[in-house]
mmCIF file of C-alpha atoms in Angstrom:
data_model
loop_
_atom_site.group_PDB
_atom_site.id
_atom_site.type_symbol
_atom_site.label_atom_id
_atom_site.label_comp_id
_atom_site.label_asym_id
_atom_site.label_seq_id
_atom_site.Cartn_x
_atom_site.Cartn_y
_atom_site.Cartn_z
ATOM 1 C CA UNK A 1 7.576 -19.621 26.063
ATOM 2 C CA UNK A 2 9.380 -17.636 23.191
ATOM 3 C CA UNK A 3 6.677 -18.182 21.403
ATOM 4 C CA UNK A 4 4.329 -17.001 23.884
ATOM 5 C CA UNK A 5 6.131 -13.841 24.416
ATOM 6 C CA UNK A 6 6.491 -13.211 20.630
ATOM 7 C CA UNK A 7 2.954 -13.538 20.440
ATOM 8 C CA UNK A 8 1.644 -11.240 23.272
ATOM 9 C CA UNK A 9 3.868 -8.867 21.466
ATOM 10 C CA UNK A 10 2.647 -9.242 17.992
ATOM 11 C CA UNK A 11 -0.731 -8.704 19.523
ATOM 12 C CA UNK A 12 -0.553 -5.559 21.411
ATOM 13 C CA UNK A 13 1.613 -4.019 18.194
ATOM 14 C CA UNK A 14 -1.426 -5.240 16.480
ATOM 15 C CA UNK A 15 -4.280 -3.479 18.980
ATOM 16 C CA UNK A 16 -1.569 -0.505 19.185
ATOM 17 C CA UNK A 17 -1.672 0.129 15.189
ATOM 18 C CA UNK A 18 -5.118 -0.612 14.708
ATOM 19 C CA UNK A 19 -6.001 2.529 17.245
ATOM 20 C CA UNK A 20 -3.055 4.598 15.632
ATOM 21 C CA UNK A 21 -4.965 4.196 12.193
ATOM 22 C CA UNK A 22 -8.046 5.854 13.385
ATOM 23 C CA UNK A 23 -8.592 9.220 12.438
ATOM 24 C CA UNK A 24 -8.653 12.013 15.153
ATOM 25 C CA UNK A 25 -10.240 14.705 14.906
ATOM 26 C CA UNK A 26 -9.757 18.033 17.059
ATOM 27 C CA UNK A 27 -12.032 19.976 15.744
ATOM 28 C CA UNK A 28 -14.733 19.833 12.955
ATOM 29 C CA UNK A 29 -12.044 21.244 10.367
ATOM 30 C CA UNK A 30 -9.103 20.022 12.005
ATOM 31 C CA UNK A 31 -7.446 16.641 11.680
ATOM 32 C CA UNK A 32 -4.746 15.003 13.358
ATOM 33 C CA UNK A 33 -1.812 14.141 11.227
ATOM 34 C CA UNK A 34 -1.399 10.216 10.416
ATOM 35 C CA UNK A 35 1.886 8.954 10.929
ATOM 36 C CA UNK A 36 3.648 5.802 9.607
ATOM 37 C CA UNK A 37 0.781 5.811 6.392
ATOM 38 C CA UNK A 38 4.009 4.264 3.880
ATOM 39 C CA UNK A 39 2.933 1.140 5.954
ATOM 40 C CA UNK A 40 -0.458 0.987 4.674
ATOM 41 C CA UNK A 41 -1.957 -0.545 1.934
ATOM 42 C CA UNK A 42 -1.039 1.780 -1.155
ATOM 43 C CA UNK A 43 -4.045 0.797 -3.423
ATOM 44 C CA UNK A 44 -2.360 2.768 -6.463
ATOM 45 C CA UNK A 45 0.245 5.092 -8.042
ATOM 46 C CA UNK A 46 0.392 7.134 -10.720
ATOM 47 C CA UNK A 47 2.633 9.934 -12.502
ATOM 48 C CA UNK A 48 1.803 13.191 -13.716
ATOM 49 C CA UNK A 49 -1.919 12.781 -13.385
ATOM 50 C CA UNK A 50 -3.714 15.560 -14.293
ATOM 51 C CA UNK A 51 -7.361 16.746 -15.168
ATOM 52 C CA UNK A 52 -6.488 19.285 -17.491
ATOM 53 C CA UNK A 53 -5.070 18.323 -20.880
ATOM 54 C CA UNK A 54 -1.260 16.660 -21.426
ATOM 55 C CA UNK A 55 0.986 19.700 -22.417
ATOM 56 C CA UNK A 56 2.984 17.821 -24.878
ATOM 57 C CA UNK A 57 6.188 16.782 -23.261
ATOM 58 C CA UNK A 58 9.832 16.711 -25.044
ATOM 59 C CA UNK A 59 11.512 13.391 -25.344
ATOM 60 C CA UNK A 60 12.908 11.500 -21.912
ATOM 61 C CA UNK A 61 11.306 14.660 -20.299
ATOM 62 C CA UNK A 62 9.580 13.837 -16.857
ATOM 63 C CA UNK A 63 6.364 12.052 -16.585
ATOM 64 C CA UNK A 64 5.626 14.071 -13.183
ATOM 65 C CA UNK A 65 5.364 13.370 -9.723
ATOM 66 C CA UNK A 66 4.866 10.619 -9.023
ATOM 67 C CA UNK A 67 1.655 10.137 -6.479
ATOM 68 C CA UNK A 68 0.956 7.067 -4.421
ATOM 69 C CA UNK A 69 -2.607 6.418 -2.593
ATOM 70 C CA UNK A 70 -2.512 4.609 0.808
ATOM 71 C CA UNK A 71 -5.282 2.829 2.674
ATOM 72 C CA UNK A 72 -5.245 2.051 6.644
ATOM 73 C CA UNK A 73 -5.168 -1.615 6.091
ATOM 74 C CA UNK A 74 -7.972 -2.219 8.628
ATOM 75 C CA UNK A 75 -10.336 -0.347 6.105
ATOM 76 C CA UNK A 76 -8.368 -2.061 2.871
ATOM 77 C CA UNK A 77 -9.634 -5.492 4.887
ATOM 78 C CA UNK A 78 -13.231 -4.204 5.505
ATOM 79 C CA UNK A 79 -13.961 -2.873 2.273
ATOM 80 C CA UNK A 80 -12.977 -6.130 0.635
ATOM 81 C CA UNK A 81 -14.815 -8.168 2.640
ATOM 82 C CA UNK A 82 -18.006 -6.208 2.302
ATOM 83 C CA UNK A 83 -17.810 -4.023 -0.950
ATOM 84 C CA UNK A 84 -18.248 -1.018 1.243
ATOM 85 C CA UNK A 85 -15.786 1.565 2.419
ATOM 86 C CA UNK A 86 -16.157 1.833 6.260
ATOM 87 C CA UNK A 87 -16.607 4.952 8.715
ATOM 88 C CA UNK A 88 -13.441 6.356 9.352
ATOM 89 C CA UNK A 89 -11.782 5.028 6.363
ATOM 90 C CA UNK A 90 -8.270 7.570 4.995
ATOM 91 C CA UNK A 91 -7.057 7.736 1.891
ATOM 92 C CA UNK A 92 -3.589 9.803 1.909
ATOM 93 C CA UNK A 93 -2.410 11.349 -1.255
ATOM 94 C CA UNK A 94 1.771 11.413 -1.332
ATOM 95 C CA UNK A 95 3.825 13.245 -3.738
ATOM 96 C CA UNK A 96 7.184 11.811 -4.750
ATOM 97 C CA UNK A 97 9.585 13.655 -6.968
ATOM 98 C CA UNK A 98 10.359 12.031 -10.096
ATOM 99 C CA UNK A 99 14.100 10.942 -10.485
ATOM 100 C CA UNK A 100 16.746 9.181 -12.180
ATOM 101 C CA UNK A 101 19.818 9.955 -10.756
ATOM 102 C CA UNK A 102 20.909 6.582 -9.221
ATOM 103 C CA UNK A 103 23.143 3.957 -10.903
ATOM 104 C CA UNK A 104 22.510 1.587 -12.224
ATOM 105 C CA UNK A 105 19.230 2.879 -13.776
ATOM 106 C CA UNK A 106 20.006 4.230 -17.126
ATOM 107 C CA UNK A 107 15.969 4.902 -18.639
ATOM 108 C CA UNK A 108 12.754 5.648 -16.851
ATOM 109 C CA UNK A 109 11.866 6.911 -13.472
ATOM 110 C CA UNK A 110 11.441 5.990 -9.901
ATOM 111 C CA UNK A 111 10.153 8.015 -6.459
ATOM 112 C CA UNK A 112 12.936 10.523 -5.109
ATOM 113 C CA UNK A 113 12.551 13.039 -2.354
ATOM 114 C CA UNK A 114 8.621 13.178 -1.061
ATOM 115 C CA UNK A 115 6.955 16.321 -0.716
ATOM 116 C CA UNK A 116 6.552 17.476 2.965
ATOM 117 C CA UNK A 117 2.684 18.052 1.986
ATOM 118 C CA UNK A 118 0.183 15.641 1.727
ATOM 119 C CA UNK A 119 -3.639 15.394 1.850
ATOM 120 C CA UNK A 120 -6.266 13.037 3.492
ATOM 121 C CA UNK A 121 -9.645 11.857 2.194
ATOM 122 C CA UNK A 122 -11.412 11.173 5.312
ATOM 123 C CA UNK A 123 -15.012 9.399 5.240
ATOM 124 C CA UNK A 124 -17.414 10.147 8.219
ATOM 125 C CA UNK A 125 -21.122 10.510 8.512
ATOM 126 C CA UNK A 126 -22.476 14.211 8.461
ATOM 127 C CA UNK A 127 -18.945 16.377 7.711
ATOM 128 C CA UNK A 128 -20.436 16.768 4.704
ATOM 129 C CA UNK A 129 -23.061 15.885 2.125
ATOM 130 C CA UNK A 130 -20.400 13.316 0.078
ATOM 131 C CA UNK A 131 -19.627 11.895 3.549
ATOM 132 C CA UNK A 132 -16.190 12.270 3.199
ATOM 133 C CA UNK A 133 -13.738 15.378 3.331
ATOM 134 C CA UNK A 134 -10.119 16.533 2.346
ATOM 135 C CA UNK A 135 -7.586 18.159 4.386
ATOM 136 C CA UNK A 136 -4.311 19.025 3.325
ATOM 137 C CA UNK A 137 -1.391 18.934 5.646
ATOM 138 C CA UNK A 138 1.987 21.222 4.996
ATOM 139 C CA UNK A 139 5.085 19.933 6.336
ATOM 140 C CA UNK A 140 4.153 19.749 9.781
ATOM 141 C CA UNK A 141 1.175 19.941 12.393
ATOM 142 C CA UNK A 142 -2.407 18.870 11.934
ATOM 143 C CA UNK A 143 -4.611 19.584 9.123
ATOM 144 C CA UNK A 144 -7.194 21.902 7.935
ATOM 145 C CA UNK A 145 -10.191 20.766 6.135
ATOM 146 C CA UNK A 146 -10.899 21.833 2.650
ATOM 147 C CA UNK A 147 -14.043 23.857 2.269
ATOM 148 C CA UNK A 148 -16.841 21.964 0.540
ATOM 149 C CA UNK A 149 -16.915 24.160 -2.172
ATOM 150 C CA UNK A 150 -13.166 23.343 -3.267
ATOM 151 C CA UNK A 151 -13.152 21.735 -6.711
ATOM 152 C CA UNK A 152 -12.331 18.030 -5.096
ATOM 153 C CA UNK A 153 -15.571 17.168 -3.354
ATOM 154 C CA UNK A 154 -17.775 17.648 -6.789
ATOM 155 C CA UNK A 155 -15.428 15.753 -9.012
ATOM 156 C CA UNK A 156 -14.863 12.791 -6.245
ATOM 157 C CA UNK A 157 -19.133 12.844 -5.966
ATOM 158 C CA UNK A 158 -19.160 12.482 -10.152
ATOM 159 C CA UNK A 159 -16.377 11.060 -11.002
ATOM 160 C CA UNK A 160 -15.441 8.429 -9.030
ATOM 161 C CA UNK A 161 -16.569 5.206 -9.181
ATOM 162 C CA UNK A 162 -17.251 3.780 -5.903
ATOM 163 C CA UNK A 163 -18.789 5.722 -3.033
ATOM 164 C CA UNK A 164 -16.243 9.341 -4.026
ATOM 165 C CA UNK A 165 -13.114 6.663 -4.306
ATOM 166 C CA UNK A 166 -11.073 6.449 -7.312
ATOM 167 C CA UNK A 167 -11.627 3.327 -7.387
ATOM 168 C CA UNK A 168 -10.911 2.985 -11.658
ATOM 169 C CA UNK A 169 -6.939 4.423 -11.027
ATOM 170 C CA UNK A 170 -6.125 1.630 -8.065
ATOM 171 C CA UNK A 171 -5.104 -1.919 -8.973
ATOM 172 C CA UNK A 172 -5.493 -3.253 -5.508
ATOM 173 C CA UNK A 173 -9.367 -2.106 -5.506
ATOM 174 C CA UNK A 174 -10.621 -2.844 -8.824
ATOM 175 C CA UNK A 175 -10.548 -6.523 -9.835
ATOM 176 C CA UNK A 176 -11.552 -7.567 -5.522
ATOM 177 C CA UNK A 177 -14.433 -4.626 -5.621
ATOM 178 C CA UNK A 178 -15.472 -5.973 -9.484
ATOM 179 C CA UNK A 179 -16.177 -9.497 -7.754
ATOM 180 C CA UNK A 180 -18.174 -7.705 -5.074
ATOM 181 C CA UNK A 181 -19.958 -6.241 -7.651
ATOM 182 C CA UNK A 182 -19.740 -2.604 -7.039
ATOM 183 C CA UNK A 183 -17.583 -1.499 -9.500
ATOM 184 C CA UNK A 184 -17.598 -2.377 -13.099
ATOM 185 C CA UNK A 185 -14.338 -2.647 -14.703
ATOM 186 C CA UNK B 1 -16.682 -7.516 26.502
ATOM 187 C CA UNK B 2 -16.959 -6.330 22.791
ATOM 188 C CA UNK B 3 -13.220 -4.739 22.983
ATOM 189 C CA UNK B 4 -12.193 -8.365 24.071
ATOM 190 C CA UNK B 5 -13.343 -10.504 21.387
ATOM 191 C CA UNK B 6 -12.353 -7.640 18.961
ATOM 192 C CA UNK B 7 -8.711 -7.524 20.503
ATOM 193 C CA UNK B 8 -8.987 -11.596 20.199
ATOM 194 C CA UNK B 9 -9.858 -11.341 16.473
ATOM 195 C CA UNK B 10 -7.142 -8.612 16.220
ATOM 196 C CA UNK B 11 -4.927 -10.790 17.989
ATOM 197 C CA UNK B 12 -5.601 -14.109 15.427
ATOM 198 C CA UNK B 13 -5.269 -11.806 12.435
ATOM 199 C CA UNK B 14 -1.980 -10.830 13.098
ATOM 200 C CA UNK B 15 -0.448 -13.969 14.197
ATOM 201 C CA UNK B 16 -2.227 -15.628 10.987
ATOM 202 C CA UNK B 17 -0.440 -12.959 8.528
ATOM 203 C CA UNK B 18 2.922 -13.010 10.216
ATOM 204 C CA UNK B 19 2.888 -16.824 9.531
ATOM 205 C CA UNK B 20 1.412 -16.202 5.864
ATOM 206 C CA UNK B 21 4.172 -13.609 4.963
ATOM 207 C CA UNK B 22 7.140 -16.030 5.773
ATOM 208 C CA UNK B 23 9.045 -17.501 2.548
ATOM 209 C CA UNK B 24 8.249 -21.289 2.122
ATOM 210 C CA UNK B 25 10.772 -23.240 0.370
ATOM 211 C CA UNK B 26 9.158 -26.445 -1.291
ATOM 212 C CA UNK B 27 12.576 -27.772 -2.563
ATOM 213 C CA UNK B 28 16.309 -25.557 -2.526
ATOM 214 C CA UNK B 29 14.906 -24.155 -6.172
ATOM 215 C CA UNK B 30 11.495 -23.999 -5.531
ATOM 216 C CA UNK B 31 9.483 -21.148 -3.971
ATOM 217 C CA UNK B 32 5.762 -21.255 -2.549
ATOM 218 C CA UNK B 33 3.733 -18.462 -4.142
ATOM 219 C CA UNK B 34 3.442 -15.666 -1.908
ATOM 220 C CA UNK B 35 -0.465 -14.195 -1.461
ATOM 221 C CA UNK B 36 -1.651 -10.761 -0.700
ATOM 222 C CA UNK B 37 1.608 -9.065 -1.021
ATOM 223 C CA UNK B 38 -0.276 -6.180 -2.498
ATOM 224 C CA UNK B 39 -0.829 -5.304 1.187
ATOM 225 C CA UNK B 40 2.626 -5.545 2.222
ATOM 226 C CA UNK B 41 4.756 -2.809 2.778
ATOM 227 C CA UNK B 42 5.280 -1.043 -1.062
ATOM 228 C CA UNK B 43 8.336 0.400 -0.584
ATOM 229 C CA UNK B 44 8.691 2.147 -4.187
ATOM 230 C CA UNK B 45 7.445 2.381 -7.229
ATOM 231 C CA UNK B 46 9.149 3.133 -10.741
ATOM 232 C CA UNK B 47 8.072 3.366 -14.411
ATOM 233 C CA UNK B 48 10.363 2.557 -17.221
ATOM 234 C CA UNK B 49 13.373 1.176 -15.500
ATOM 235 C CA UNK B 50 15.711 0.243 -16.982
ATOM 236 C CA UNK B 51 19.417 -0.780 -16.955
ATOM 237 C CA UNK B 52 19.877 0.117 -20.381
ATOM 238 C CA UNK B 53 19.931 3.425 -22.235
ATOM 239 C CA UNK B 54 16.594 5.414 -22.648
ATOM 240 C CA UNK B 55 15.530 5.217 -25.932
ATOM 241 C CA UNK B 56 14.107 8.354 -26.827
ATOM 242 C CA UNK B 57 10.196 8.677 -26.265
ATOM 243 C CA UNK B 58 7.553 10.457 -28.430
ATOM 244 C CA UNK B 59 5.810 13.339 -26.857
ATOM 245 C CA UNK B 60 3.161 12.066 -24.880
ATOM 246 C CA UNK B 61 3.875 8.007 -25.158
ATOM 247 C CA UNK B 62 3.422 6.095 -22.419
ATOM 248 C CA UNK B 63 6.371 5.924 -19.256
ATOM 249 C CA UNK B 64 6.567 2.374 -19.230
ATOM 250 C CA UNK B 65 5.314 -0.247 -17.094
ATOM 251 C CA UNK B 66 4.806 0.467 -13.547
ATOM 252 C CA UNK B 67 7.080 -2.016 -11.126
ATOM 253 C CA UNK B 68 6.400 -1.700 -7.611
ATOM 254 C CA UNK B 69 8.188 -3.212 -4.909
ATOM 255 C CA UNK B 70 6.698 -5.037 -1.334
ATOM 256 C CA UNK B 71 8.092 -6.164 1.676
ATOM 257 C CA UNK B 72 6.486 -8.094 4.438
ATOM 258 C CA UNK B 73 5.567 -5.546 6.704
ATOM 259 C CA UNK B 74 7.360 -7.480 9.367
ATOM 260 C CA UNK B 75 10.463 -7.378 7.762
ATOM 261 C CA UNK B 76 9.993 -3.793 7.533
ATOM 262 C CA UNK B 77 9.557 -3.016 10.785
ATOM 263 C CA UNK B 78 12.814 -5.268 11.530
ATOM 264 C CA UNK B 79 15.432 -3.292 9.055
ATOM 265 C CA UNK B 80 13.358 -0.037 10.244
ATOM 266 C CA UNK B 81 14.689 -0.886 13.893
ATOM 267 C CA UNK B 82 17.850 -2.518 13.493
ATOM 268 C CA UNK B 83 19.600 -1.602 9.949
ATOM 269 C CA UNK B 84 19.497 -5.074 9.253
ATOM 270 C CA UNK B 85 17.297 -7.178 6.611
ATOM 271 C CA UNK B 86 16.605 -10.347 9.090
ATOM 272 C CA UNK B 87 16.082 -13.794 7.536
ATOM 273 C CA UNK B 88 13.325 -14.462 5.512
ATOM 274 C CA UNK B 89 12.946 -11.162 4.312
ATOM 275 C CA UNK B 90 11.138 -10.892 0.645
ATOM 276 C CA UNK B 91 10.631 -8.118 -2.206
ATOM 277 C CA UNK B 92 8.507 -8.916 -4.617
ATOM 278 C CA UNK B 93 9.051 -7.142 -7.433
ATOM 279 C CA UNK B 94 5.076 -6.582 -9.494
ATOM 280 C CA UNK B 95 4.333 -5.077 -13.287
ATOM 281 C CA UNK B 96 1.280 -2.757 -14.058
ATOM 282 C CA UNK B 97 0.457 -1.750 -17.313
ATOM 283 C CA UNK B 98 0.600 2.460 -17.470
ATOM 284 C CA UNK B 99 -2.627 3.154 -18.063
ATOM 285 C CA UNK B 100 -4.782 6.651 -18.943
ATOM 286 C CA UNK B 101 -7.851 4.775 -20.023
ATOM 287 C CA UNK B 102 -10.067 5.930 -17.212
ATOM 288 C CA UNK B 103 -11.896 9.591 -16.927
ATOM 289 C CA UNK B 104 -11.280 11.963 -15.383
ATOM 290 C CA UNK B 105 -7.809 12.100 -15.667
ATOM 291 C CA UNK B 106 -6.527 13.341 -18.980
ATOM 292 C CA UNK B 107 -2.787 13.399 -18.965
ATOM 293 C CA UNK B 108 -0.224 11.267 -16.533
ATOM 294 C CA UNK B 109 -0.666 7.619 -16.084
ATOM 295 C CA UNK B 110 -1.661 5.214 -13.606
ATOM 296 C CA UNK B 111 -1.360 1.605 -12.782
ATOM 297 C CA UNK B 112 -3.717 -0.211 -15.121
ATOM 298 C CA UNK B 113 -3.595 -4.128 -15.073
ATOM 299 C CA UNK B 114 -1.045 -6.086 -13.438
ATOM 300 C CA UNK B 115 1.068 -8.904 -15.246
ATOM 301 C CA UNK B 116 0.425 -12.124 -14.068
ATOM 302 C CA UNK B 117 4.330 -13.019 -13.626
ATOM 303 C CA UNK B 118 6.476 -10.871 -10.834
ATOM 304 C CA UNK B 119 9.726 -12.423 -9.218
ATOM 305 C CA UNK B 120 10.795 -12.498 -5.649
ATOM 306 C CA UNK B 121 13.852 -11.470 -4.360
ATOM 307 C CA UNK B 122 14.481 -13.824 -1.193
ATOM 308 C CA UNK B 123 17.197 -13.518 1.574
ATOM 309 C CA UNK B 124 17.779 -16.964 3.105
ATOM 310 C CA UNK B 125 21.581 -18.022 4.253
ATOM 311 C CA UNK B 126 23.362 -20.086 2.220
ATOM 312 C CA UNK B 127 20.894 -20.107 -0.570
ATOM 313 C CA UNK B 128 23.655 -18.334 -2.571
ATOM 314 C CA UNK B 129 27.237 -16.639 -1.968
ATOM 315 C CA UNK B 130 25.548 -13.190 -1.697
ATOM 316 C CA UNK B 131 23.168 -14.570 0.896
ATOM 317 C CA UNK B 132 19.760 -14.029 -1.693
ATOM 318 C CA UNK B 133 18.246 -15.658 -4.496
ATOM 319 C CA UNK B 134 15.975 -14.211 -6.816
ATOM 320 C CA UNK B 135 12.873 -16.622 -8.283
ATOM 321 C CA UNK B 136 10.246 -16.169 -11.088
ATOM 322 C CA UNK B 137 6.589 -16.423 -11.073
ATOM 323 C CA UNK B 138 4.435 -17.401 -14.074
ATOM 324 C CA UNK B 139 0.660 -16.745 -13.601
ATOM 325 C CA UNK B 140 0.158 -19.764 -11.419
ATOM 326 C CA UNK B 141 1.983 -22.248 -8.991
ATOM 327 C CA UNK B 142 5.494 -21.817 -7.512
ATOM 328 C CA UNK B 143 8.417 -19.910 -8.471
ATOM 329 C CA UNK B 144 11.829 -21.324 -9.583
ATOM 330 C CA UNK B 145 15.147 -19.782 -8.536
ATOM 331 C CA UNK B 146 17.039 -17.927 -11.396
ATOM 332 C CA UNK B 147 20.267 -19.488 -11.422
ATOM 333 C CA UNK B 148 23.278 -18.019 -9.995
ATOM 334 C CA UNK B 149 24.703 -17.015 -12.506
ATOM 335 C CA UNK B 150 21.796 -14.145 -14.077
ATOM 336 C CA UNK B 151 22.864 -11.141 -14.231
ATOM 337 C CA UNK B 152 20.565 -9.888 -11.125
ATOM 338 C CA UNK B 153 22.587 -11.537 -8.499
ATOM 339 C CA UNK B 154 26.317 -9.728 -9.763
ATOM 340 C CA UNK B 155 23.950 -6.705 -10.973
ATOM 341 C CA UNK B 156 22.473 -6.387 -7.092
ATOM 342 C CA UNK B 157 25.675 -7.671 -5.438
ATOM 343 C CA UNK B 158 28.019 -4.577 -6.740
ATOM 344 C CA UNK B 159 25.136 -1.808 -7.283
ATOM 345 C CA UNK B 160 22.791 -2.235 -4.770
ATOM 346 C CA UNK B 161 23.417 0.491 -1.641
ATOM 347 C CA UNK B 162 23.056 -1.727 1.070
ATOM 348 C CA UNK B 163 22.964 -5.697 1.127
ATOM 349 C CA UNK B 164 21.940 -6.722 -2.458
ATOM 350 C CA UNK B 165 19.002 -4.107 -1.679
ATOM 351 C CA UNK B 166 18.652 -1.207 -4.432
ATOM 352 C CA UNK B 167 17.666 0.927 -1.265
ATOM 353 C CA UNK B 168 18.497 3.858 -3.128
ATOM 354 C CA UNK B 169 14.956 3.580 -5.256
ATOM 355 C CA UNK B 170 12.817 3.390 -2.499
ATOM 356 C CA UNK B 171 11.792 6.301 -0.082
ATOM 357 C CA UNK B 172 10.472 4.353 2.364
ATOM 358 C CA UNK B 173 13.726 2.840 3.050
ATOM 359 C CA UNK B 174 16.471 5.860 2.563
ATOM 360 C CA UNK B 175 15.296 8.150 5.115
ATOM 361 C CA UNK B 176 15.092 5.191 7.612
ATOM 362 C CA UNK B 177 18.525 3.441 6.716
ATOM 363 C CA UNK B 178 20.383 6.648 6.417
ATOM 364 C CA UNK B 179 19.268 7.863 10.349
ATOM 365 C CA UNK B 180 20.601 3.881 11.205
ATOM 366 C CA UNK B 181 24.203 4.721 8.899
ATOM 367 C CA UNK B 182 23.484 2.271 6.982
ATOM 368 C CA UNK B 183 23.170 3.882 3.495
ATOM 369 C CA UNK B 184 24.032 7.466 2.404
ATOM 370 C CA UNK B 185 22.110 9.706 0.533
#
């Protein structure tokens, strides 16, 4: 009977996150903001990464934010399974200071405060010619899409390695989308 | 009819991981190898950490290996809600090469290959006077518990912010644990 119970619960959580994971649009340049995204599947993180050319740093300086890329796991699942990513997919960019005040860490760096700002990569048929769009959210309330014409959508469509995804920075992509054969490490 | 089966599936799936993501001891030193953590919750991520002095970096060399941290997404939700790691709770602890192989980023770093070893740090009563044990994985089979006497266990015991947990290094714990009073910022 416990068992039962703990069951019927696990499944509605289940049916309640897999709707909460959709995307939600309320308008064509406006997009709902996802909530609870540090539970998804965070395909990849990197610090300081930059497309313009390393300044040289001093010694022990910081290596940069740190940023962290999270997939609803739903779509993580899917695009395993079938080598493709599916409508509705999110990718959701986080920025994490870089710190290294805490005992007992003496060297190196690990996340401190996140940013209140974040963006979304957002795939769905027609919004624009890639197929996907951005939208950056501030520290509160929905966000607004990026106009196509922002630097992002041409360097995702050239770039990147799978369908506008980064797929070559994300550990949890590469090696399961190499065996599906559409990416080549 | 279609919601049904999918909600069925849903249903299956959820039951099947919550059974997958429980720690299964094979012997009181002996720990099943966990699978698809790389979906669990990743509750921080470092580079370079270390317990021991920094030694001073050339301008521009790499940060160090990534490490980033899981927990079963169950247990997550658990301490989320009640301030409490429950039983069974795991962290696996995972190593990524820093990478900046891959165009078009040309400064930072990101995650490039994983190590094959990681460890597991384990809560399960009794397994140890500070109520965790701590096991390493080569690049196949089972882990074997680190004896009680390595220096994790005192290391985690008296520096760790809240129950052999370095919650401090992970912002998807802090927020949550300091609204429950269980750590401080």
């Amino acid at each position: 009977m416990r068992i039962r119970v703990f069951s019927a619960l696990l499944c509605l959580a289940a049916l309640g996150e897999a709707r909460a994971q959709q995307p939600k649009f309320l308008s064509d340049s406006t997009l709902e903001r996802p909530t609870d995204y540090e539970q998804w599947v965070m395909v990849g993180s990197s610090t300081g990464l930059s497309y313009n050319p390393a300044v040289n740093a001093q010694p022990g300086a910081s290596p940069g934010m740190f940023h962290n890329v999270y997939l609803q796991p739903w779509a993580y699942r899917q695009v395993v399974e079938t080598g493709r990513f599916p409508e509705g997919s999110m990718f959701v960019l986080a920025f994490f200071e870089s710190s290294t005040n805490a005992a007992p860490a003496k060297g190196g760096f690990y996340e401190g405060d996140q940013l209140a700002s974040f963006e979304v990569h957002v795939k769905k048929s027609g919004i624009d010619p890639t197929g996907w769009a951005f939208f950056g959210f501030d520290d509160k309330g929905p966000g607004e899409k990026l106009p196509g014409n922002a630097p992002c959508y041409s360097c995702h469509a050239t770039e990147a390695k799978v369908d506008n995804v980064f797929v070559q920075f994300y550990p949890a992509l590469r090696e399961k989308l190499a065996a599906k054969g559409v990416y080549r490490k």
